[in-house]
Amino acid sequence: MKAALFDAIVAAGRRKRPVATVTDLNDGAQALVTADSVTGSLSLDAAQIAESRAMLAGEASGLLREAASPGGDGPRLFVHVYALPRRLVIVGAVHIAQALAPMARLAGYAVQIIDPRGAFATHARFPDCDLQVAWPDDVLRNSPPDSGTAIAVLTHDPKIDDPALRVACPGPAFYIGALGSRRTHAKRRERLAAEGLTAAQLDRIHAPIGLAIAARSPAEIAVSILAEITAVRRGGVPVAGPQAASATPAAAS
């Protein structure tokens, strides 16, 4: 790998941008592919760029299909994806969060819990988590989400949830979900729109949060949330369901 390409990969990591290298296995020529640019000594056609970007979005390294075809005599092109570390920000040290945090860690996420209520946000309830007893907008401004970040807003309290969404919605997080019924979310949209968020930004919120799996308990709702995050990350078609809306205040605290 040429020094300039290595430096570009390092710089992209510092800017928290995922990139991919495409290498011609016949002669070693390489290109650096991002979501909006292609640089390097290797020339790629439109189809190869599109497939490389699809692999970048799906975080899947490997041979391009054309190069991997049996009997193919064209260039053998290998795509190496440099993905961002996965991060899950959970706003609300609630019962659902207690179930969601360990499952998310098993799925490869660094989990951060944010809640200004010190009675809930304790290390006894959330061992091995990055626990922030603070207002979520302050934390998110100091440690901004990137395109590898998912945000689950779970307190069901507008005083805590709305400030988090005000910061999250205009940002690059790949997933934003919020607990609450459709009626609750409609009122939430009205409040946030009055504060200046656009319809496109508000449409990014998955609410009611979680896939429709008829979940009822905090643990089941946590499963539905992680499933929805996974579906969005992997390019599936998430379908928001009403199960999270059925979470009672007792279950969500």
Short mmCIF file of C-alpha atoms in Angstrom, two decimals:
data_model
loop_
_atom_site.label_atom_id
_atom_site.label_comp_id
_atom_site.label_asym_id
_atom_site.label_seq_id
_atom_site.Cartn_x
_atom_site.Cartn_y
_atom_site.Cartn_z
CA MET A 1 0.00 0.00 0.00
CA LYS A 2 1.30 3.42 -0.97
CA ALA A 3 1.96 5.90 1.83
CA ALA A 4 -0.57 8.40 0.46
CA LEU A 5 -3.34 5.79 0.53
CA PHE A 6 -2.42 4.72 4.07
CA ASP A 7 -2.48 8.35 5.20
CA ALA A 8 -5.91 8.82 3.59
CA ILE A 9 -7.29 5.80 5.49
CA VAL A 10 -5.92 7.13 8.78
CA ALA A 11 -7.32 10.60 8.06
CA ALA A 12 -10.74 9.14 7.27
CA GLY A 13 -10.72 7.29 10.58
CA ARG A 14 -9.94 10.50 12.43
CA ARG A 15 -12.86 12.20 10.65
CA LYS A 16 -15.04 9.17 11.50
CA ARG A 17 -15.77 8.36 7.87
CA PRO A 18 -15.95 4.73 6.67
CA VAL A 19 -13.82 3.96 3.58
CA ALA A 20 -12.90 0.98 1.45
CA THR A 21 -9.82 0.08 -0.55
CA VAL A 22 -10.21 -1.79 -3.84
CA THR A 23 -7.13 -3.77 -4.85
CA ASP A 24 -6.42 -5.39 -8.22
CA LEU A 25 -4.95 -8.71 -7.11
CA ASN A 26 -3.16 -9.07 -10.45
CA ASP A 27 -0.96 -5.98 -10.24
CA GLY A 28 -1.56 -4.44 -6.78
CA ALA A 29 -3.09 -1.18 -8.07
CA GLN A 30 -5.45 0.31 -5.50
CA ALA A 31 -8.31 2.81 -5.23
CA LEU A 32 -9.83 4.41 -2.16
CA VAL A 33 -13.63 4.49 -2.28
CA THR A 34 -15.86 6.61 -0.05
CA ALA A 35 -19.55 7.43 -0.26
CA ASP A 36 -18.80 10.38 -2.54
CA SER A 37 -15.31 9.97 -4.01
CA VAL A 38 -12.88 7.56 -5.69
CA THR A 39 -9.13 8.20 -5.70
CA GLY A 40 -5.99 6.20 -6.36
CA SER A 41 -4.11 4.48 -9.17
CA LEU A 42 -6.79 1.86 -9.93
CA SER A 43 -9.46 2.85 -12.46
CA LEU A 44 -12.94 1.52 -11.69
CA ASP A 45 -16.02 1.58 -13.91
CA ALA A 46 -19.42 2.73 -12.68
CA ALA A 47 -20.64 -0.79 -11.85
CA GLN A 48 -17.50 -1.60 -9.87
CA ILE A 49 -17.80 1.66 -7.92
CA ALA A 50 -21.46 1.01 -7.18
CA GLU A 51 -20.75 -2.51 -5.93
CA SER A 52 -17.80 -1.31 -3.85
CA ARG A 53 -20.01 1.34 -2.22
CA ALA A 54 -22.70 -1.26 -1.55
CA MET A 55 -20.09 -3.42 0.21
CA LEU A 56 -18.88 -0.34 2.11
CA ALA A 57 -22.43 0.38 3.28
CA GLY A 58 -22.91 -3.25 4.25
CA GLU A 59 -19.50 -3.47 5.94
CA ALA A 60 -18.67 -6.56 3.90
CA SER A 61 -15.13 -7.10 2.63
CA GLY A 62 -14.53 -9.54 -0.24
CA LEU A 63 -14.13 -9.99 -3.98
CA LEU A 64 -16.33 -8.06 -6.34
CA ARG A 65 -18.87 -10.42 -7.91
CA GLU A 66 -17.54 -9.93 -11.44
CA ALA A 67 -14.01 -10.73 -10.32
CA ALA A 68 -15.14 -13.76 -8.36
CA SER A 69 -17.09 -15.32 -11.28
CA PRO A 70 -15.78 -18.73 -12.41
CA GLY A 71 -13.65 -18.50 -15.50
CA GLY A 72 -13.53 -14.71 -15.36
CA ASP A 73 -10.45 -13.35 -17.06
CA GLY A 74 -10.87 -9.75 -15.90
CA PRO A 75 -9.14 -8.11 -12.96
CA ARG A 76 -9.59 -9.76 -9.57
CA LEU A 77 -10.72 -6.88 -7.37
CA PHE A 78 -10.76 -7.23 -3.59
CA VAL A 79 -12.66 -4.74 -1.46
CA HIS A 80 -11.42 -4.14 2.08
CA VAL A 81 -13.88 -2.16 4.20
CA TYR A 82 -12.66 0.02 7.04
CA ALA A 83 -15.87 0.43 9.05
CA LEU A 84 -16.44 2.75 11.97
CA PRO A 85 -16.65 1.28 15.47
CA ARG A 86 -20.25 0.58 16.44
CA ARG A 87 -21.72 2.75 19.18
CA LEU A 88 -25.14 2.59 20.80
CA VAL A 89 -26.28 5.58 22.83
CA ILE A 90 -29.19 4.79 25.13
CA VAL A 91 -30.96 7.82 26.60
CA GLY A 92 -32.67 6.67 29.76
CA ALA A 93 -31.35 4.34 32.45
CA VAL A 94 -34.63 2.41 32.40
CA HIS A 95 -35.55 -1.28 32.60
CA ILE A 96 -35.49 -1.67 28.81
CA ALA A 97 -31.97 -0.25 28.80
CA GLN A 98 -30.86 -2.83 31.37
CA ALA A 99 -31.83 -5.58 28.91
CA LEU A 100 -30.71 -3.76 25.75
CA ALA A 101 -27.20 -2.84 26.93
CA PRO A 102 -25.79 -6.37 27.38
CA MET A 103 -27.40 -7.61 24.16
CA ALA A 104 -25.94 -4.69 22.21
CA ARG A 105 -22.48 -5.37 23.64
CA LEU A 106 -22.74 -8.97 22.42
CA ALA A 107 -23.64 -7.60 18.98
CA GLY A 108 -20.44 -5.56 18.95
CA TYR A 109 -21.60 -2.13 20.12
CA ALA A 110 -19.84 0.10 22.61
CA VAL A 111 -22.78 1.10 24.82
CA GLN A 112 -23.23 4.49 26.43
CA ILE A 113 -26.08 5.16 28.89
CA ILE A 114 -27.15 8.78 29.45
CA ASP A 115 -29.58 9.89 32.13
CA PRO A 116 -29.50 12.97 34.37
CA ARG A 117 -31.41 11.05 37.07
CA GLY A 118 -28.74 9.73 39.36
CA ALA A 119 -31.17 7.42 41.15
CA PHE A 120 -31.54 5.37 37.92
CA ALA A 121 -28.12 5.83 36.33
CA THR A 122 -25.99 3.74 38.68
CA HIS A 123 -23.13 1.36 38.01
CA ALA A 124 -24.96 -1.23 40.10
CA ARG A 125 -27.73 -1.27 37.46
CA PHE A 126 -25.41 -0.83 34.46
CA PRO A 127 -22.11 -2.58 35.10
CA ASP A 128 -19.45 -2.33 32.39
CA CYS A 129 -21.22 0.57 30.63
CA ASP A 130 -20.09 4.08 29.84
CA LEU A 131 -22.55 5.74 32.22
CA GLN A 132 -23.16 9.48 31.92
CA VAL A 133 -25.22 11.13 34.68
CA ALA A 134 -25.89 14.23 32.63
CA TRP A 135 -28.33 15.81 30.20
CA PRO A 136 -28.22 13.99 26.85
CA ASP A 137 -27.86 17.08 24.68
CA ASP A 138 -24.73 18.09 26.60
CA VAL A 139 -23.21 14.63 26.21
CA LEU A 140 -24.08 14.37 22.51
CA ARG A 141 -22.60 17.78 21.77
CA ASN A 142 -19.37 16.87 23.56
CA SER A 143 -19.21 13.42 21.94
CA PRO A 144 -21.09 13.80 18.64
CA PRO A 145 -22.69 10.77 16.98
CA ASP A 146 -21.17 9.56 13.70
CA SER A 147 -22.49 7.32 10.95
CA GLY A 148 -21.65 4.26 13.05
CA THR A 149 -23.87 5.41 15.93
CA ALA A 150 -27.36 4.26 16.87
CA ILE A 151 -29.43 6.25 19.37
CA ALA A 152 -32.32 4.80 21.38
CA VAL A 153 -34.35 7.36 23.36
CA LEU A 154 -36.25 5.57 26.10
CA THR A 155 -37.21 7.75 29.07
CA HIS A 156 -40.73 8.60 27.85
CA ASP A 157 -40.14 12.02 29.44
CA PRO A 158 -40.08 14.99 27.03
CA LYS A 159 -37.79 16.93 29.37
CA ILE A 160 -35.08 14.32 28.73
CA ASP A 161 -36.00 12.79 25.36
CA ASP A 162 -36.59 16.00 23.38
CA PRO A 163 -33.15 17.56 24.03
CA ALA A 164 -31.51 14.32 22.87
CA LEU A 165 -33.56 14.25 19.67
CA ARG A 166 -32.87 17.92 18.98
CA VAL A 167 -29.17 17.11 18.76
CA ALA A 168 -29.48 13.64 17.18
CA CYS A 169 -31.89 14.28 14.31
CA PRO A 170 -29.73 16.74 12.32
CA GLY A 171 -26.66 14.53 12.78
CA PRO A 172 -25.28 11.50 10.90
CA ALA A 173 -26.37 8.68 13.27
CA PHE A 174 -27.55 5.73 11.16
CA TYR A 175 -30.44 4.97 13.52
CA ILE A 176 -32.60 7.06 15.84
CA GLY A 177 -35.50 5.49 17.73
CA ALA A 178 -37.83 6.82 20.40
CA LEU A 179 -40.15 5.08 22.84
CA GLY A 180 -43.80 6.07 22.84
CA SER A 181 -47.12 5.52 21.10
CA ARG A 182 -48.02 7.01 17.74
CA ARG A 183 -50.04 9.67 19.58
CA THR A 184 -47.08 10.45 21.82
CA HIS A 185 -44.81 10.66 18.79
CA ALA A 186 -47.22 12.98 16.96
CA LYS A 187 -47.07 15.39 19.92
CA ARG A 188 -43.29 14.97 20.00
CA ARG A 189 -43.05 15.93 16.32
CA GLU A 190 -45.15 19.05 16.97
CA ARG A 191 -42.85 20.14 19.82
CA LEU A 192 -39.64 19.51 17.88
CA ALA A 193 -40.98 21.13 14.71
CA ALA A 194 -41.84 24.23 16.72
CA GLU A 195 -38.19 24.28 17.82
CA GLY A 196 -36.97 24.29 14.22
CA LEU A 197 -36.42 20.67 13.21
CA THR A 198 -37.46 19.94 9.63
CA ALA A 199 -39.92 17.27 8.53
CA ALA A 200 -37.06 15.32 6.92
CA GLN A 201 -35.11 15.35 10.18
CA LEU A 202 -38.15 14.23 12.17
CA ASP A 203 -38.85 11.45 9.66
CA ARG A 204 -35.55 9.87 10.71
CA ILE A 205 -37.03 8.92 14.09
CA HIS A 206 -38.23 5.31 14.30
CA ALA A 207 -41.29 5.57 16.50
CA PRO A 208 -42.79 3.58 18.01
CA ILE A 209 -39.32 2.15 18.46
CA GLY A 210 -38.59 -1.49 17.59
CA LEU A 211 -39.75 -4.11 15.11
CA ALA A 212 -43.29 -5.46 15.40
CA ILE A 213 -42.76 -8.74 17.25
CA ALA A 214 -45.61 -8.31 19.76
CA ALA A 215 -43.09 -7.57 22.51
CA ARG A 216 -44.48 -6.76 25.96
CA SER A 217 -41.78 -7.10 28.63
CA PRO A 218 -38.76 -4.77 28.85
CA ALA A 219 -36.50 -7.61 27.65
CA GLU A 220 -38.75 -8.36 24.68
CA ILE A 221 -38.91 -4.68 23.74
CA ALA A 222 -35.11 -4.58 23.95
CA VAL A 223 -34.97 -7.49 21.48
CA SER A 224 -37.25 -5.61 19.08
CA ILE A 225 -35.10 -2.47 19.32
CA LEU A 226 -31.83 -4.30 18.62
CA ALA A 227 -33.52 -6.15 15.74
CA GLU A 228 -34.61 -2.85 14.21
CA ILE A 229 -31.15 -1.33 14.63
CA THR A 230 -29.68 -4.40 12.92
CA ALA A 231 -32.20 -4.23 10.07
CA VAL A 232 -31.40 -0.57 9.42
CA ARG A 233 -27.65 -1.16 9.63
CA ARG A 234 -27.77 -4.10 7.24
CA GLY A 235 -30.06 -2.42 4.75
CA GLY A 236 -33.18 -4.41 5.61
CA VAL A 237 -36.64 -2.93 5.62
CA PRO A 238 -37.52 -2.05 9.21
CA VAL A 239 -41.20 -1.91 10.05
CA ALA A 240 -41.95 0.10 13.15
CA GLY A 241 -44.56 -1.60 15.26
CA PRO A 242 -46.83 -0.69 18.10
CA GLN A 243 -45.23 -3.00 20.63
CA ALA A 244 -43.00 -0.35 22.15
CA ALA A 245 -45.99 1.88 22.59
CA SER A 246 -47.46 -0.69 24.93
CA ALA A 247 -44.57 -0.28 27.35
CA THR A 248 -46.07 1.09 30.51
CA PRO A 249 -44.29 3.76 32.52
CA ALA A 250 -43.51 1.05 35.06
CA ALA A 251 -41.87 -1.10 32.42
CA ALA A 252 -39.97 1.82 31.01
CA SER A 253 -38.49 3.10 34.23
#
